[in-house]
XYZ file of C-alpha atoms in Angstrom:
612
model
C 228.353 117.862 236.489
C 228.995 114.349 235.143
C 229.458 113.802 231.455
C 226.414 111.531 231.291
C 224.150 114.259 232.704
C 224.883 116.962 230.192
C 221.875 116.127 228.042
C 219.447 114.977 230.738
C 218.078 118.338 231.835
C 215.617 119.774 229.302
C 215.176 123.526 229.158
C 211.882 125.126 229.902
C 209.783 125.707 226.812
C 209.715 129.360 225.783
C 207.819 130.727 222.786
C 210.081 131.200 219.825
C 208.325 134.405 218.791
C 207.227 137.161 221.198
C 205.530 140.481 220.523
C 207.111 143.679 221.672
C 205.375 145.031 224.761
C 206.924 148.504 224.626
C 206.887 151.211 221.980
C 210.004 151.435 219.806
C 212.000 154.183 221.474
C 215.725 154.410 222.054
C 217.672 155.400 225.123
C 219.019 158.394 223.270
C 215.468 159.773 222.961
C 215.100 159.650 226.736
C 218.538 161.018 227.607
C 218.796 163.841 225.077
C 218.601 167.346 226.543
C 215.780 169.676 225.534
C 216.257 171.000 221.955
C 215.333 174.484 223.169
C 218.358 174.591 225.428
C 220.781 173.609 222.684
C 219.247 175.520 219.820
C 217.067 178.171 221.463
C 217.130 180.555 218.538
C 216.198 177.883 215.977
C 213.287 176.207 217.777
C 211.896 178.958 220.001
C 208.979 179.981 217.769
C 208.080 176.407 216.880
C 208.017 175.313 220.514
C 205.763 178.170 221.521
C 203.246 177.259 218.854
C 203.435 173.543 219.688
C 203.174 174.283 223.400
C 199.962 176.225 222.928
C 198.468 173.446 220.787
C 199.496 170.743 223.244
C 198.100 172.672 226.210
C 194.798 172.780 224.407
C 194.726 169.021 223.745
C 196.548 167.882 226.895
C 196.176 170.086 229.977
C 199.419 170.726 231.880
C 200.263 168.137 234.535
C 200.715 168.939 238.152
C 204.114 169.076 239.832
C 203.474 165.729 241.530
C 202.681 164.036 238.215
C 205.799 165.549 236.577
C 207.940 164.279 239.410
C 206.654 160.695 238.976
C 207.415 160.831 235.246
C 210.952 162.077 235.867
C 211.496 159.295 238.386
C 210.385 156.703 235.780
C 212.689 158.145 233.106
C 215.489 158.291 235.604
C 215.015 154.589 236.260
C 215.493 153.827 232.548
C 218.422 156.165 232.267
C 220.164 154.931 235.359
C 223.168 152.680 234.720
C 222.922 149.173 236.235
C 226.277 147.821 237.460
C 224.915 144.253 237.719
C 223.761 144.396 234.101
C 227.169 145.548 232.922
C 228.865 142.824 234.938
C 226.599 140.209 233.326
C 227.524 141.465 229.847
C 231.211 141.503 230.725
C 230.931 137.924 232.028
C 229.416 136.804 228.724
C 232.185 138.335 226.609
C 234.996 137.426 229.005
C 233.993 133.776 229.278
C 233.481 133.566 225.499
C 236.994 134.904 224.938
C 238.467 132.404 227.413
C 236.483 129.598 225.791
C 237.771 130.514 222.337
C 241.381 130.532 223.569
C 240.898 127.023 224.965
C 239.371 125.881 221.668
C 242.391 127.242 219.802
C 244.708 125.330 222.120
C 242.697 122.142 221.676
C 242.355 122.424 217.885
C 245.946 123.367 217.185
C 248.543 122.172 219.677
C 246.734 119.256 221.295
C 245.005 117.883 218.186
C 248.163 118.127 216.057
C 250.216 116.232 218.634
C 247.546 113.552 219.189
C 247.506 112.900 215.420
C 251.095 111.648 215.702
C 250.105 108.819 218.068
C 249.773 105.562 216.151
C 246.291 104.008 216.088
C 244.393 107.083 217.291
C 241.004 107.849 215.689
C 241.467 111.620 215.456
C 238.170 112.240 213.681
C 236.296 110.184 216.257
C 237.905 112.093 219.131
C 237.686 115.666 217.876
C 234.706 115.373 215.505
C 234.010 118.748 213.818
C 236.018 120.771 216.345
C 237.497 122.969 213.628
C 234.026 124.002 212.469
C 233.021 124.795 216.051
C 236.155 126.926 216.357
C 235.372 128.811 213.163
C 231.806 129.665 214.232
C 232.909 130.585 217.767
C 235.577 132.934 216.410
C 233.021 134.763 214.261
C 230.525 134.828 217.145
C 233.047 136.403 219.559
C 234.057 138.957 216.932
C 230.457 140.157 216.671
C 230.052 140.282 220.453
C 233.228 142.317 220.872
C 232.035 144.631 218.093
C 229.118 145.749 220.250
C 229.905 149.178 221.734
C 229.408 149.117 225.491
C 228.925 152.890 225.500
C 225.905 152.684 223.218
C 222.506 152.715 224.944
C 221.238 149.887 222.699
C 224.054 147.508 223.657
C 221.712 144.765 224.854
C 219.630 145.058 221.700
C 222.746 144.455 219.632
C 223.825 141.486 221.795
C 220.441 139.831 221.451
C 220.577 140.414 217.693
C 223.986 138.680 217.532
C 222.544 135.606 219.264
C 219.572 135.512 216.903
C 221.773 135.837 213.818
C 224.117 133.020 214.911
C 221.400 130.614 216.084
C 221.403 128.506 212.909
C 225.214 128.354 212.608
C 225.612 127.428 216.262
C 223.030 124.654 215.985
C 224.535 123.186 212.822
C 228.012 122.735 214.291
C 227.184 121.983 217.921
C 224.573 119.308 217.201
C 227.180 117.270 215.314
C 229.812 117.747 218.003
C 227.454 116.925 220.887
C 226.086 113.851 219.100
C 229.636 112.493 218.647
C 230.827 113.403 222.150
C 229.857 110.074 223.732
C 231.741 108.238 220.985
C 234.826 110.270 221.909
C 234.396 109.279 225.573
C 234.172 105.593 224.621
C 237.313 105.935 222.525
C 239.176 107.450 225.467
C 238.074 104.548 227.660
C 239.358 102.047 225.106
C 242.663 103.927 224.857
C 242.941 103.799 228.632
C 242.656 100.012 228.550
C 245.332 99.901 225.844
C 247.649 102.191 227.810
C 247.612 104.901 225.126
C 246.065 107.401 227.560
C 249.507 107.974 229.117
C 250.803 109.334 225.810
C 247.792 111.654 225.599
C 248.321 112.765 229.212
C 251.961 113.554 228.427
C 250.811 115.792 225.549
C 248.376 117.617 227.852
C 251.125 118.220 230.413
C 253.376 119.700 227.713
C 250.815 121.881 225.937
C 248.458 122.899 228.768
C 250.134 122.412 232.155
C 248.187 125.302 233.751
C 244.891 123.418 233.320
C 246.120 120.424 235.315
C 243.905 118.172 233.144
C 244.010 114.461 233.940
C 242.554 113.305 230.601
C 241.466 114.649 227.238
C 237.757 114.636 228.136
C 238.478 117.709 230.301
C 238.837 119.675 227.059
C 236.441 117.727 224.840
C 233.470 118.432 227.108
C 233.951 122.212 226.958
C 231.928 122.820 223.744
C 229.090 120.722 225.200
C 229.097 122.790 228.385
C 229.428 126.089 226.529
C 226.374 125.643 224.319
C 224.347 124.789 227.422
C 225.587 127.889 229.224
C 224.305 130.438 226.686
C 220.698 130.310 227.982
C 221.964 130.735 231.551
C 224.041 133.786 230.626
C 221.153 135.389 228.754
C 218.788 134.623 231.598
C 221.227 136.297 233.996
C 221.349 139.436 231.828
C 217.567 139.385 231.477
C 217.193 139.217 235.238
C 218.973 142.556 235.596
C 216.403 144.364 233.430
C 212.944 145.598 234.322
C 210.147 144.165 232.218
C 209.464 147.556 230.617
C 213.030 147.966 229.323
C 213.305 148.404 225.557
C 215.771 145.462 225.267
C 213.701 143.073 227.389
C 211.592 141.547 224.612
C 214.586 141.213 222.298
C 216.586 139.384 224.964
C 213.585 137.144 225.587
C 213.589 136.128 221.928
C 217.335 135.436 222.075
C 216.868 133.359 225.241
C 214.023 131.406 223.652
C 216.173 130.758 220.557
C 219.063 129.407 222.652
C 216.770 127.178 224.696
C 215.158 125.849 221.534
C 218.643 125.312 220.088
C 219.600 123.110 223.042
C 216.348 121.166 222.735
C 217.054 120.581 219.044
C 220.556 119.370 219.873
C 219.162 116.887 222.414
C 216.587 115.676 219.886
C 219.233 115.320 217.180
C 221.405 113.347 219.593
C 218.507 111.048 220.467
C 217.684 110.445 216.793
C 221.351 109.765 216.126
C 221.438 107.151 218.884
C 218.317 105.451 217.511
C 219.757 105.495 213.993
C 223.082 104.078 215.188
C 221.278 101.291 217.029
C 219.278 100.150 214.019
C 221.840 100.666 211.241
C 224.164 97.971 212.555
C 224.215 94.940 210.271
C 224.553 91.702 212.211
C 225.613 88.537 210.415
C 223.859 85.959 212.585
C 223.601 82.267 211.999
C 220.280 80.432 212.097
C 220.964 79.124 215.594
C 221.833 82.596 216.860
C 218.610 83.967 215.438
C 216.600 81.179 217.019
C 218.286 81.761 220.375
C 216.982 85.343 220.390
C 213.374 84.228 220.144
C 211.288 84.576 223.280
C 207.681 85.255 224.211
C 208.100 89.000 223.822
C 209.683 88.891 220.361
C 207.198 86.284 219.110
C 204.326 88.424 220.388
C 205.672 91.519 218.621
C 206.180 89.683 215.338
C 202.685 88.195 215.567
C 201.121 91.629 216.135
C 203.064 93.117 213.221
C 201.966 90.297 210.925
C 198.376 90.770 212.071
C 198.558 94.502 211.415
C 199.986 93.913 207.948
C 197.279 91.387 207.069
C 194.597 93.834 208.209
C 196.082 96.505 205.978
C 196.262 94.173 202.991
C 192.629 93.183 203.565
C 191.590 96.827 203.808
C 190.305 96.500 207.379
C 192.545 99.278 208.736
C 194.049 102.280 206.914
C 197.716 102.407 206.053
C 199.823 105.424 206.983
C 201.241 106.983 203.843
C 203.820 109.721 203.345
C 204.295 110.859 199.750
C 207.398 112.835 200.664
C 209.000 109.791 202.282
C 207.983 107.481 199.428
C 209.603 109.785 196.844
C 212.845 109.953 198.822
C 212.960 106.177 199.359
C 212.240 105.463 195.684
C 215.139 107.658 194.627
C 217.390 106.071 197.257
C 216.493 102.533 196.160
C 217.205 103.437 192.525
C 220.638 104.721 193.485
C 221.333 101.636 195.583
C 220.332 99.357 192.709
C 222.556 101.258 190.267
C 225.513 101.036 192.631
C 224.990 97.305 193.148
C 224.735 96.560 189.421
C 227.751 98.712 188.629
C 229.808 96.886 191.248
C 228.786 93.490 189.858
C 229.690 94.539 186.312
C 232.987 96.035 187.418
C 233.844 92.875 189.364
C 233.276 90.819 186.210
C 235.324 93.316 184.224
C 238.273 92.955 186.602
C 238.057 89.152 186.497
C 238.104 89.199 182.704
C 241.036 91.576 182.806
C 242.926 89.131 185.023
C 242.235 86.312 182.562
C 243.409 88.516 179.700
C 246.656 89.341 181.497
C 247.412 85.658 182.089
C 248.037 85.241 178.367
C 251.543 86.562 177.672
C 252.369 86.204 173.979
C 255.621 88.093 174.375
C 257.091 85.236 176.429
C 256.678 82.649 173.657
C 259.922 81.570 171.997
C 259.462 81.187 168.230
C 263.139 81.094 167.212
C 262.571 84.239 165.159
C 265.067 86.901 166.115
C 264.017 89.749 163.873
C 261.290 91.078 161.646
C 257.632 91.852 162.454
C 257.435 89.058 165.020
C 259.990 90.734 167.278
C 258.218 94.072 166.837
C 254.959 92.488 167.968
C 256.698 90.897 170.953
C 258.031 94.297 172.015
C 254.578 95.803 171.545
C 252.850 93.089 173.605
C 255.515 93.216 176.307
C 255.112 96.962 176.732
C 251.342 96.631 177.005
C 251.325 93.703 179.456
C 254.130 94.805 181.752
C 253.431 98.541 181.874
C 250.227 99.828 180.280
C 247.721 97.157 181.332
C 249.155 96.735 184.838
C 249.004 100.480 185.469
C 245.460 100.560 184.097
C 244.368 97.767 186.452
C 245.981 99.474 189.440
C 244.276 102.794 188.693
C 240.970 101.061 188.013
C 240.994 99.385 191.421
C 242.127 102.507 193.283
C 240.080 105.201 191.521
C 236.917 103.289 190.585
C 236.452 99.961 192.358
C 237.471 100.915 195.893
C 235.347 104.123 195.966
C 232.433 102.116 194.554
C 232.767 99.552 197.364
C 232.883 102.378 199.908
C 229.759 103.933 198.401
C 227.902 100.630 198.561
C 228.933 100.171 202.193
C 227.862 103.698 203.142
C 224.383 103.061 201.702
C 223.901 99.987 203.884
C 223.117 102.016 207.024
C 220.272 104.089 205.515
C 218.896 100.959 203.865
C 218.742 99.172 207.226
C 217.085 102.216 208.782
C 214.423 102.299 206.039
C 213.612 98.631 206.701
C 213.442 99.249 210.442
C 211.186 102.252 209.861
C 208.664 100.050 208.030
C 208.661 97.595 210.943
C 208.316 100.319 213.557
C 205.500 101.895 211.510
C 203.403 98.755 212.058
C 203.956 99.103 215.823
C 203.148 102.815 215.650
C 199.879 102.286 213.757
C 198.745 99.602 216.171
C 199.560 101.752 219.200
C 197.760 104.712 217.641
C 194.687 102.538 217.193
C 194.974 101.365 220.800
C 195.289 104.977 221.972
C 192.149 106.008 220.077
C 190.160 103.131 221.511
C 191.249 103.224 225.154
C 192.866 106.632 225.453
C 195.632 105.098 227.568
C 199.163 104.117 226.557
C 201.907 102.742 228.739
C 205.424 104.108 229.039
C 206.715 101.291 226.824
C 204.111 102.144 224.197
C 205.057 105.809 224.265
C 208.727 104.857 223.902
C 207.938 102.698 220.869
C 205.945 105.521 219.276
C 208.745 107.949 220.020
C 211.255 105.584 218.395
C 209.244 105.512 215.172
C 208.928 109.303 215.126
C 212.673 109.646 215.672
C 213.503 107.273 212.799
C 210.974 108.921 210.510
C 212.188 112.454 211.226
C 215.822 111.403 210.837
C 215.153 109.823 207.438
C 213.112 112.785 206.202
C 215.894 115.146 207.264
C 218.875 113.121 206.065
C 217.713 111.205 202.979
C 217.732 114.272 200.675
C 221.391 114.951 201.432
C 222.215 111.219 201.266
C 220.624 110.967 197.819
C 222.410 114.081 196.621
C 225.838 112.997 197.870
C 225.397 109.422 196.590
C 224.326 110.723 193.170
C 227.380 112.974 192.931
C 229.643 110.178 194.185
C 228.296 107.720 191.607
C 228.642 110.274 188.822
C 232.248 110.938 189.809
C 233.013 107.206 189.753
C 231.520 106.821 186.265
C 233.442 109.832 184.986
C 236.642 108.360 186.434
C 235.956 105.047 184.675
C 235.403 106.771 181.321
C 238.576 108.820 181.812
C 240.604 105.670 182.514
C 239.279 104.038 179.352
C 240.249 107.075 177.297
C 243.704 107.173 178.875
C 244.170 103.464 178.111
C 243.220 103.979 174.464
C 245.660 106.888 174.149
C 248.487 104.924 175.745
C 247.904 101.858 173.516
C 247.832 104.049 170.407
C 251.013 105.763 171.534
C 252.833 102.453 172.067
C 251.508 101.151 168.752
C 252.641 104.350 167.039
C 256.133 103.966 168.474
C 256.376 100.420 167.156
C 254.872 101.382 163.814
C 257.470 104.105 163.346
C 260.147 101.376 163.468
C 258.452 99.419 160.689
C 260.104 99.613 157.232
C 256.716 100.449 155.715
C 255.853 103.231 158.188
C 256.303 106.007 155.631
C 254.491 104.223 152.789
C 251.190 105.855 151.692
C 248.025 104.146 152.842
C 247.014 102.815 149.397
C 250.475 101.384 148.817
C 250.517 99.842 152.325
C 247.289 97.915 151.712
C 248.656 96.750 148.333
C 251.729 95.377 150.128
C 249.477 93.655 152.648
C 247.434 91.925 149.958
C 250.573 90.784 148.129
C 251.948 89.357 151.385
C 248.727 87.433 152.041
C 248.744 86.006 148.530
C 252.401 85.093 148.884
C 252.106 83.310 152.240
C 248.638 81.834 151.628
C 249.893 78.649 149.937
C 252.524 78.192 152.645
C 249.825 78.384 155.335
C 247.673 75.815 153.531
C 250.635 73.473 153.218
C 251.386 73.880 156.929
C 247.812 72.963 157.829
C 247.998 69.787 155.698
C 251.261 68.737 157.313
C 249.850 69.416 160.761
C 246.824 67.202 160.095
C 249.073 64.406 158.906
C 251.270 64.589 161.985
C 248.332 64.606 164.407
C 247.378 61.141 165.713
C 244.079 59.806 164.521
C 241.289 60.053 167.078
C 240.545 56.808 168.845
C 237.380 55.168 167.666
C 235.089 53.914 170.413
C 233.198 50.824 169.401
C 229.506 51.035 170.190
C 227.385 48.115 171.255
C 224.337 47.232 169.159
C 222.079 48.475 171.957
C 223.845 51.846 172.052
C 223.696 52.161 168.237
C 219.979 51.438 168.283
C 219.480 53.983 171.093
C 221.378 56.710 169.184
C 219.457 56.004 165.975
C 216.203 56.196 167.910
C 217.131 59.572 169.436
C 218.285 61.003 166.097
C 215.124 59.824 164.378
C 212.907 61.190 167.160
C 214.574 64.570 167.856
C 216.943 65.203 164.951
C 220.759 65.238 164.945
C 220.981 68.846 166.207
C 219.360 67.832 169.509
C 221.644 64.879 170.259
C 224.654 65.430 172.556
C 227.421 63.251 173.962
C 228.333 63.495 177.646
C 231.930 64.712 178.059
C 232.371 63.721 181.675
C 230.937 61.556 184.418
C 227.843 63.054 186.053
C 226.473 61.956 189.391
C 222.865 62.860 190.207
C 222.310 64.361 193.664
C 218.577 65.129 193.596
C 215.362 63.293 192.876
C 214.847 62.691 189.157
C 218.550 63.428 188.489
C 220.445 61.140 186.134
C 223.803 59.500 186.733
C 225.593 59.397 183.383
C 228.934 58.076 182.270
C 231.344 59.793 179.925
C 230.481 59.027 176.283
C 226.768 58.409 176.762
C 224.409 60.035 174.273
C 221.301 62.018 175.238
C 218.733 64.145 173.432
C 218.008 67.694 174.656
C 214.355 68.437 175.378
C 214.648 71.772 177.219
C 217.769 73.816 178.037
C 216.252 74.959 181.374
C 214.472 73.315 184.262
C 210.952 74.199 185.412
C 212.315 77.177 187.385
C 214.245 78.632 184.461
C 217.663 77.460 185.656
C 219.935 77.080 182.592
C 222.458 74.980 184.526
C 220.030 72.025 184.481
C 218.707 70.431 181.264
C 215.777 68.133 180.636
C 217.188 65.279 178.523
C 216.081 61.963 177.058
C 218.480 59.027 177.282
C 216.238 56.828 175.202
C 214.448 55.465 178.213
C 213.814 58.259 180.837
C 213.168 62.002 180.685
C 214.677 63.849 183.600
C 216.698 66.892 184.705
C 220.425 66.874 184.252
C 223.222 69.453 184.567
C 224.858 70.257 181.183
């Protein structure tokens, strides 16, 4: 069987629940010897009384009728070699399969991990989970006593109990199997397959495997073989056997399990197709337009306009709307948090650019040197470590969370588009009663996307909520750690101060005295600094400019008049071109669209928009 055909053959539909067609009796009730023979003295009187009563209600049967009954009981009691062989095949093949899984999950997987550039998770998927469930499943099968008459009942019960666990692990593995095959093909082109083949020859030479897909396909084949094995066992039983109905339920469960795996795989393929984000240019988008795409977009627009006008009903799903609303809230929170954190990191970079400890003030001792040591410790150790941890523990996980939410968001958008197609095709089906194969495929695509979102969005919302909460807790923890570290460094420097052991009241008294002492010196320094500074150059204004400024001040007030600090070149209609030094009056600090980067100003002659 080719790898591509493993999902193509659907199993026959079998009811998931079946009623028992035989009374609940056990083999031991048929095979037990007569109680009178084993305990004649104990039951003799009771049997005589019961025999007389039964002969009254049910007349004794003839010898011919007794013989037919004994033949029927003998048929049930008779051991079936084919049946036992079928059971042994099930357990034997399961044991061999588990041994191969152990080899694949331990020796082969561990060695493949050592090859550089190998996507181990993509190749082996959830193989370890499959191994864990298979080990528990085999343990239960081997625990069934072959000597017990209800052996088949117990086997069927094992299958029914493990149905959910088997489906949960195998649907993930089977859905990722094709990805593993594509990876192996890419490794073959790169020449890495020879390293993998060398590992297979070392760890499993008796299999004579030519590539890793020989082992990777085994779980896919095994889950498909369970219905065949059960059907083989069922074929060895007569329809009136006590285990027949139970085995039928187990067979139906395994067939339904395989159908669910195929459906999950199909939904996964649809989701993967529509969650890809393509960054296309305008020309690339235009090149994809054709008659078919234009027709589809026109029909969708028409359907949407009909819904808005109330001409056709709109399909609503309260469950889906609640899930999407919660998802959109989480997405918005993640986006805003990332924007704020990006600004925070930029401000932190600006703060770290200023390095006061590198300034040379020709002061070799005293409080100045203590402050330099304090600032140096913070800038070179504390703040740098804080930034590194902030990026690694908070920012990078937040970026990963935002990226992981992109796929579901794309799928939600695609679901809304496909819903318009689905509603239109449903209307067409009601009117004509006929749909084409393409129409049925489109309807099936919408149902697949809708079912996938309804099944996966709850877990996506839960995981995203926990992830976001963990990121926020990490951010708060980092802030607390930073505060503790700064206080510790400050405490170390304070302990070296000559006034570190002075009481608080006395310390503040010393501080006030110091301020009063150095206050006059600071004032004198400021006066000397002003005297040393060159006088600002005075720009002579023309009479026209003076008249213009006086007009603006009189009309708008001095608080509305500004001087242009740099040359401005207008690039749009109604934009002004202004030279450095010109004076304008502010009318509005935003444009008509609320943009604060463009002002409406009056130059004394024209009102127009201008960037501040």
